[in-house]
Amino acid sequence: MQPLIITLDGPAGSGKSTVARLLAQRLGLEFLDTGAMYRAITAYCLDRGIDPKNKPAVAQAAQSCRLRFDWREDPPVLQVNDQPMVQRLRDADVTASVSDVAANGPVRLVLVESQRQIGLEHPRLVTEGRDQGSVVFPKAQVKFYLDATPRERARRRALQLRQEGRAADEEEILQLIIVRDQKDSTRADSPLTCPADAVRVDTSNLGIQEVVALLEKMVTQRLDGPQTTDPHGAGKATGQARQ
Ligand code: DC
């Protein structure tokens, strides 16, 4: 089987995670949630009394703890030093601090390297985050950038939290989303951006299934065209998606 990397980037609440997971299932690919990795480092620090704003201490934590996914699960379960971490990743204190951790250059170095390694070990992958098409897998065969209005994204996050049995105040979530967008898109290191060769999809007025069907169709069209053989290698990527 040929390697096939599909990247989905975009802001919080754009539907990336759900869409990426469903798209991976439809196409028979594996699924990587890179936000979970930044959240895991954040949770790890908070649980050990390390201030997420203390850059050297957080960098040290990221370099010393072992992150790996259990790929037997669907979606793969992230483990920190062999301890599964699922619920904790979505806790409010983790969400509030994760942008600080994601803006920490040495942390990004560790996680980008780890994501590229995952891409080598799991070469048929749908990967989602903020920098997957721009930095981690610049030669991915198909790149998407999902977006939606901040209001719609807040509505979705609130719904998701309520479905998990958690309290959710939509106005508060909206304010947090605006702050997090601002931090993610203005940070010096790998800011959130739509790669020039990505297909931008506004999901504000689309249901999840509609988005997945649209993306699946675009991937299929793309793969019917001329292909690049190796998304990790130095070869020229010819099968790039266009806006
Ligand atoms: O997608 P998410 O909400 O789980 O992401 C959590 C945080 O991590 C968010 O502030 C953006 C950041 N992030 C990042 O900087 N790069 C990635 N590849 C994934 C997430």
mmCIF file of C-alpha atoms and ligand atoms in Angstrom:
data_model
loop_
_atom_site.group_PDB
_atom_site.id
_atom_site.type_symbol
_atom_site.label_atom_id
_atom_site.label_comp_id
_atom_site.label_asym_id
_atom_site.label_seq_id
_atom_site.Cartn_x
_atom_site.Cartn_y
_atom_site.Cartn_z
ATOM 1 C CA MET A 1 0.000 0.000 0.000
ATOM 2 C CA GLN A 2 1.238 3.502 -0.869
ATOM 3 C CA PRO A 3 1.768 5.948 2.007
ATOM 4 C CA LEU A 4 -1.092 8.440 2.186
ATOM 5 C CA ILE A 5 -1.131 11.412 4.542
ATOM 6 C CA ILE A 6 -4.197 13.660 4.730
ATOM 7 C CA THR A 7 -3.927 16.737 6.962
ATOM 8 C CA LEU A 8 -6.804 18.625 8.587
ATOM 9 C CA ASP A 9 -5.938 21.905 10.256
ATOM 10 C CA GLY A 10 -8.140 24.641 11.671
ATOM 11 C CA PRO A 11 -9.243 26.420 14.835
ATOM 12 C CA ALA A 12 -10.932 24.915 17.909
ATOM 13 C CA GLY A 13 -14.484 23.771 17.257
ATOM 14 C CA SER A 14 -14.219 23.718 13.459
ATOM 15 C CA GLY A 15 -15.229 20.052 13.593
ATOM 16 C CA LYS A 16 -11.744 18.771 12.731
ATOM 17 C CA SER A 17 -11.545 15.946 15.253
ATOM 18 C CA THR A 18 -14.892 14.376 14.432
ATOM 19 C CA VAL A 19 -14.474 14.898 10.705
ATOM 20 C CA ALA A 20 -10.907 13.543 10.711
ATOM 21 C CA ARG A 21 -11.948 10.433 12.616
ATOM 22 C CA LEU A 22 -14.926 9.704 10.346
ATOM 23 C CA LEU A 23 -12.928 10.452 7.218
ATOM 24 C CA ALA A 24 -10.211 8.049 8.378
ATOM 25 C CA GLN A 25 -12.829 5.342 8.975
ATOM 26 C CA ARG A 26 -14.401 5.849 5.551
ATOM 27 C CA LEU A 27 -11.052 5.714 3.778
ATOM 28 C CA GLY A 28 -9.622 2.873 5.888
ATOM 29 C CA LEU A 29 -6.824 5.096 7.269
ATOM 30 C CA GLU A 30 -5.528 5.623 10.797
ATOM 31 C CA PHE A 31 -6.321 8.777 12.753
ATOM 32 C CA LEU A 32 -4.001 11.068 14.702
ATOM 33 C CA ASP A 33 -5.271 13.760 17.119
ATOM 34 C CA THR A 34 -2.241 16.006 17.699
ATOM 35 C CA GLY A 35 -4.132 18.433 19.968
ATOM 36 C CA ALA A 36 -4.370 15.547 22.439
ATOM 37 C CA MET A 37 -0.565 15.511 22.627
ATOM 38 C CA TYR A 38 -0.376 19.213 23.597
ATOM 39 C CA ARG A 39 -3.201 18.628 26.068
ATOM 40 C CA ALA A 40 -1.402 15.633 27.582
ATOM 41 C CA ILE A 41 1.756 17.664 28.265
ATOM 42 C CA THR A 42 -0.442 20.389 29.790
ATOM 43 C CA ALA A 43 -2.254 17.907 32.060
ATOM 44 C CA TYR A 44 1.019 16.251 33.007
ATOM 45 C CA CYS A 45 2.439 19.633 34.102
ATOM 46 C CA LEU A 46 -0.673 20.785 35.960
ATOM 47 C CA ASP A 47 -0.872 17.490 37.843
ATOM 48 C CA ARG A 48 2.725 17.918 39.015
ATOM 49 C CA GLY A 49 2.400 21.551 40.028
ATOM 50 C CA ILE A 50 4.427 22.805 37.050
ATOM 51 C CA ASP A 51 3.193 26.230 35.915
ATOM 52 C CA PRO A 52 2.271 25.953 32.184
ATOM 53 C CA LYS A 53 3.775 29.428 31.685
ATOM 54 C CA ASN A 54 7.150 28.276 33.052
ATOM 55 C CA LYS A 55 8.714 27.571 29.664
ATOM 56 C CA PRO A 56 11.920 25.797 30.724
ATOM 57 C CA ALA A 57 10.090 23.568 33.229
ATOM 58 C CA VAL A 58 7.382 22.646 30.700
ATOM 59 C CA ALA A 59 9.993 21.971 28.022
ATOM 60 C CA GLN A 60 11.849 19.718 30.445
ATOM 61 C CA ALA A 61 8.599 17.846 31.214
ATOM 62 C CA ALA A 62 7.857 17.377 27.484
ATOM 63 C CA GLN A 63 11.369 16.027 26.889
ATOM 64 C CA SER A 64 11.221 13.608 29.802
ATOM 65 C CA CYS A 65 7.717 12.148 29.651
ATOM 66 C CA ARG A 66 6.835 9.387 27.204
ATOM 67 C CA LEU A 67 3.806 9.924 24.979
ATOM 68 C CA ARG A 68 2.482 7.076 22.898
ATOM 69 C CA PHE A 69 -0.817 6.042 21.413
ATOM 70 C CA ASP A 70 -2.434 2.660 21.870
ATOM 71 C CA TRP A 71 -3.275 2.016 18.204
ATOM 72 C CA ARG A 72 -5.391 -1.026 19.037
ATOM 73 C CA GLU A 73 -8.142 1.358 20.184
ATOM 74 C CA ASP A 74 -10.340 3.397 17.847
ATOM 75 C CA PRO A 75 -9.720 6.269 18.240
ATOM 76 C CA PRO A 76 -6.176 5.530 19.478
ATOM 77 C CA VAL A 77 -5.816 6.219 23.213
ATOM 78 C CA LEU A 78 -2.980 8.493 24.267
ATOM 79 C CA GLN A 79 -0.814 7.206 27.122
ATOM 80 C CA VAL A 80 1.570 9.285 29.204
ATOM 81 C CA ASN A 81 4.276 7.148 30.768
ATOM 82 C CA ASP A 82 2.054 4.132 30.041
ATOM 83 C CA GLN A 83 -0.989 5.652 31.782
ATOM 84 C CA PRO A 84 -4.018 6.122 29.488
ATOM 85 C CA MET A 85 -5.229 9.723 29.444
ATOM 86 C CA VAL A 86 -8.628 10.435 27.974
ATOM 87 C CA GLN A 87 -11.102 12.390 30.122
ATOM 88 C CA ARG A 88 -8.452 14.542 31.784
ATOM 89 C CA LEU A 89 -7.456 15.999 28.406
ATOM 90 C CA ARG A 90 -10.781 17.855 28.074
ATOM 91 C CA ASP A 91 -10.876 19.277 31.617
ATOM 92 C CA ALA A 92 -11.352 23.056 31.825
ATOM 93 C CA ASP A 93 -7.988 23.729 33.499
ATOM 94 C CA VAL A 94 -6.188 21.845 30.706
ATOM 95 C CA THR A 95 -8.137 23.698 27.997
ATOM 96 C CA ALA A 96 -7.382 27.043 29.663
ATOM 97 C CA SER A 97 -3.600 26.440 29.718
ATOM 98 C CA VAL A 98 -2.932 24.415 26.590
ATOM 99 C CA SER A 99 -2.250 27.482 24.383
ATOM 100 C CA ASP A 100 0.673 28.411 26.630
ATOM 101 C CA VAL A 101 2.124 24.937 26.233
ATOM 102 C CA ALA A 102 1.488 24.972 22.465
ATOM 103 C CA ALA A 103 3.412 28.270 22.199
ATOM 104 C CA ASN A 104 6.477 26.726 23.850
ATOM 105 C CA GLY A 105 9.068 26.205 21.078
ATOM 106 C CA PRO A 106 10.992 23.280 22.598
ATOM 107 C CA VAL A 107 7.690 21.488 23.328
ATOM 108 C CA ARG A 108 6.708 21.910 19.682
ATOM 109 C CA LEU A 109 10.057 20.496 18.582
ATOM 110 C CA VAL A 110 9.471 17.354 20.645
ATOM 111 C CA LEU A 111 5.893 16.878 19.448
ATOM 112 C CA VAL A 112 6.543 17.682 15.780
ATOM 113 C CA GLU A 113 9.330 15.108 15.767
ATOM 114 C CA SER A 114 7.092 12.573 17.479
ATOM 115 C CA GLN A 115 4.282 13.222 14.954
ATOM 116 C CA ARG A 116 6.650 12.727 12.016
ATOM 117 C CA GLN A 117 7.800 9.465 13.567
ATOM 118 C CA ILE A 118 4.164 8.382 13.926
ATOM 119 C CA GLY A 119 3.706 9.273 10.244
ATOM 120 C CA LEU A 120 6.542 6.903 9.344
ATOM 121 C CA GLU A 121 5.178 4.088 11.492
ATOM 122 C CA HIS A 122 1.562 4.688 10.436
ATOM 123 C CA PRO A 123 2.010 5.894 6.850
ATOM 124 C CA ARG A 124 -1.693 5.842 5.920
ATOM 125 C CA LEU A 125 -3.016 8.531 8.182
ATOM 126 C CA VAL A 126 -5.545 11.317 8.606
ATOM 127 C CA THR A 127 -3.892 13.762 11.004
ATOM 128 C CA GLU A 128 -5.489 16.818 12.557
ATOM 129 C CA GLY A 129 -4.143 19.845 14.403
ATOM 130 C CA ARG A 130 -2.954 23.364 13.630
ATOM 131 C CA ASP A 131 0.324 22.789 11.782
ATOM 132 C CA GLN A 132 -0.058 19.391 10.175
ATOM 133 C CA GLY A 133 -0.147 20.624 6.571
ATOM 134 C CA SER A 134 2.116 23.641 7.117
ATOM 135 C CA VAL A 135 4.944 22.243 9.263
ATOM 136 C CA VAL A 136 4.694 18.564 10.179
ATOM 137 C CA PHE A 137 3.711 17.025 6.820
ATOM 138 C CA PRO A 138 4.336 19.721 4.176
ATOM 139 C CA LYS A 139 4.330 17.020 1.487
ATOM 140 C CA ALA A 140 0.998 15.465 2.491
ATOM 141 C CA GLN A 141 -0.985 14.429 -0.591
ATOM 142 C CA VAL A 142 -4.205 16.150 0.509
ATOM 143 C CA LYS A 143 -4.538 19.099 2.883
ATOM 144 C CA PHE A 144 -7.697 20.588 4.320
ATOM 145 C CA TYR A 145 -8.296 23.662 6.458
ATOM 146 C CA LEU A 146 -11.642 23.596 8.271
ATOM 147 C CA ASP A 147 -13.144 26.782 9.619
ATOM 148 C CA ALA A 148 -16.439 28.037 11.095
ATOM 149 C CA THR A 149 -17.619 31.237 12.756
ATOM 150 C CA PRO A 150 -16.569 31.633 16.432
ATOM 151 C CA ARG A 151 -20.262 31.602 17.464
ATOM 152 C CA GLU A 152 -20.935 28.305 15.712
ATOM 153 C CA ARG A 153 -17.761 26.805 17.120
ATOM 154 C CA ALA A 154 -18.780 27.825 20.656
ATOM 155 C CA ARG A 155 -22.214 26.270 20.126
ATOM 156 C CA ARG A 156 -20.610 22.987 19.033
ATOM 157 C CA ARG A 157 -18.142 22.896 21.941
ATOM 158 C CA ALA A 158 -20.972 23.517 24.419
ATOM 159 C CA LEU A 159 -23.023 20.715 22.872
ATOM 160 C CA GLN A 160 -20.052 18.352 22.934
ATOM 161 C CA LEU A 161 -19.342 19.097 26.620
ATOM 162 C CA ARG A 162 -23.013 18.604 27.556
ATOM 163 C CA GLN A 163 -23.043 15.296 25.699
ATOM 164 C CA GLU A 164 -20.069 14.266 27.854
ATOM 165 C CA GLY A 165 -22.176 15.158 30.927
ATOM 166 C CA ARG A 166 -20.187 18.325 31.690
ATOM 167 C CA ALA A 167 -21.433 21.843 32.438
ATOM 168 C CA ALA A 168 -21.085 24.298 29.551
ATOM 169 C CA ASP A 169 -21.687 28.044 29.363
ATOM 170 C CA GLU A 170 -21.742 28.977 25.664
ATOM 171 C CA GLU A 171 -20.874 32.659 26.197
ATOM 172 C CA GLU A 172 -17.903 31.754 28.351
ATOM 173 C CA ILE A 173 -16.771 29.192 25.772
ATOM 174 C CA LEU A 174 -17.082 31.830 23.028
ATOM 175 C CA GLN A 175 -14.774 34.190 24.922
ATOM 176 C CA LEU A 176 -12.250 31.375 25.526
ATOM 177 C CA ILE A 177 -12.348 30.410 21.834
ATOM 178 C CA ILE A 178 -11.654 34.009 20.798
ATOM 179 C CA VAL A 179 -8.697 34.224 23.198
ATOM 180 C CA ARG A 180 -7.338 30.819 22.148
ATOM 181 C CA ASP A 181 -7.689 31.624 18.407
ATOM 182 C CA GLN A 182 -5.814 34.844 18.990
ATOM 183 C CA LYS A 183 -2.986 33.059 20.858
ATOM 184 C CA ASP A 184 -2.802 30.155 18.380
ATOM 185 C CA SER A 185 -2.696 32.384 15.309
ATOM 186 C CA THR A 186 -0.274 35.014 16.597
ATOM 187 C CA ARG A 187 2.310 32.841 18.359
ATOM 188 C CA ALA A 188 5.809 33.076 16.920
ATOM 189 C CA ASP A 189 6.297 29.347 16.433
ATOM 190 C CA SER A 190 4.073 27.558 13.843
ATOM 191 C CA PRO A 191 1.028 29.817 14.148
ATOM 192 C CA LEU A 192 -2.351 28.486 13.039
ATOM 193 C CA THR A 193 -2.521 29.205 9.332
ATOM 194 C CA CYS A 194 -4.155 27.844 6.200
ATOM 195 C CA PRO A 195 -1.408 26.349 3.994
ATOM 196 C CA ALA A 196 -1.422 27.807 0.465
ATOM 197 C CA ASP A 197 -2.030 24.360 -1.008
ATOM 198 C CA ALA A 198 -4.881 23.380 1.352
ATOM 199 C CA VAL A 199 -8.578 23.272 0.524
ATOM 200 C CA ARG A 200 -10.386 25.653 2.881
ATOM 201 C CA VAL A 201 -13.843 24.456 3.933
ATOM 202 C CA ASP A 202 -16.236 26.660 5.916
ATOM 203 C CA THR A 203 -18.310 24.235 7.976
ATOM 204 C CA SER A 204 -20.550 26.858 9.664
ATOM 205 C CA ASN A 205 -23.633 25.764 7.760
ATOM 206 C CA LEU A 206 -22.765 22.135 7.140
ATOM 207 C CA GLY A 207 -23.517 19.040 9.213
ATOM 208 C CA ILE A 208 -20.679 16.663 10.109
ATOM 209 C CA GLN A 209 -21.817 14.028 7.615
ATOM 210 C CA GLU A 210 -21.977 16.623 4.839
ATOM 211 C CA VAL A 211 -18.432 17.763 5.595
ATOM 212 C CA VAL A 212 -17.137 14.191 5.674
ATOM 213 C CA ALA A 213 -18.856 13.347 2.374
ATOM 214 C CA LEU A 214 -17.426 16.500 0.768
ATOM 215 C CA LEU A 215 -13.892 15.762 1.944
ATOM 216 C CA GLU A 216 -14.111 12.114 0.960
ATOM 217 C CA LYS A 217 -15.159 13.151 -2.542
ATOM 218 C CA MET A 218 -12.273 15.613 -2.813
ATOM 219 C CA VAL A 219 -9.768 13.015 -1.606
ATOM 220 C CA THR A 220 -11.044 10.475 -4.101
ATOM 221 C CA GLN A 221 -10.810 13.022 -6.938
ATOM 222 C CA ARG A 222 -7.321 13.977 -5.829
ATOM 223 C CA LEU A 223 -6.158 10.382 -5.692
ATOM 224 C CA ASP A 224 -7.568 9.729 -9.146
ATOM 225 C CA GLY A 225 -5.194 12.421 -10.410
ATOM 226 C CA PRO A 226 -1.369 12.289 -10.587
ATOM 227 C CA GLN A 227 0.146 11.093 -7.316
ATOM 228 C CA THR A 228 3.163 11.846 -5.217
ATOM 229 C CA THR A 229 4.657 8.575 -4.014
ATOM 230 C CA ASP A 230 6.079 9.512 -0.654
ATOM 231 C CA PRO A 231 4.582 12.190 1.622
ATOM 232 C CA HIS A 232 7.681 11.988 3.859
ATOM 233 C CA GLY A 233 10.303 12.174 1.152
ATOM 234 C CA ALA A 234 11.855 14.957 -0.855
ATOM 235 C CA GLY A 235 9.997 14.068 -4.088
ATOM 236 C CA LYS A 236 7.860 16.709 -5.744
ATOM 237 C CA ALA A 237 4.256 16.579 -4.513
ATOM 238 C CA THR A 238 2.109 16.599 -7.638
ATOM 239 C CA GLY A 239 -1.259 15.590 -6.241
ATOM 240 C CA GLN A 240 -1.877 18.717 -4.197
ATOM 241 C CA ALA A 241 -5.396 19.895 -3.505
ATOM 242 C CA ARG A 242 -6.337 23.400 -4.625
ATOM 243 C CA GLN A 243 -8.849 25.879 -3.329
HETATM 244 O O1 DC B 1 -7.433 20.787 18.846
HETATM 245 P P1 DC B 1 -7.311 20.988 20.356
HETATM 246 O O2 DC B 1 -8.319 21.952 20.901
HETATM 247 O O3 DC B 1 -7.310 19.704 21.106
HETATM 248 O O4 DC B 1 -5.859 21.662 20.539
HETATM 249 C C1 DC B 1 -5.382 21.994 21.811
HETATM 250 C C2 DC B 1 -4.356 23.130 21.723
HETATM 251 O O5 DC B 1 -3.156 22.669 21.124
HETATM 252 C C3 DC B 1 -4.771 24.371 20.961
HETATM 253 O O6 DC B 1 -4.437 25.516 21.742
HETATM 254 C C4 DC B 1 -3.950 24.373 19.723
HETATM 255 C C5 DC B 1 -2.765 23.518 20.066
HETATM 256 N N1 DC B 1 -2.319 22.682 18.960
HETATM 257 C C6 DC B 1 -1.218 23.102 18.256
HETATM 258 O O7 DC B 1 -0.690 24.181 18.518
HETATM 259 N N2 DC B 1 -0.735 22.317 17.259
HETATM 260 C C7 DC B 1 -1.319 21.157 16.945
HETATM 261 N N3 DC B 1 -0.827 20.396 15.957
HETATM 262 C C8 DC B 1 -2.461 20.721 17.655
HETATM 263 C C9 DC B 1 -2.944 21.531 18.667
#
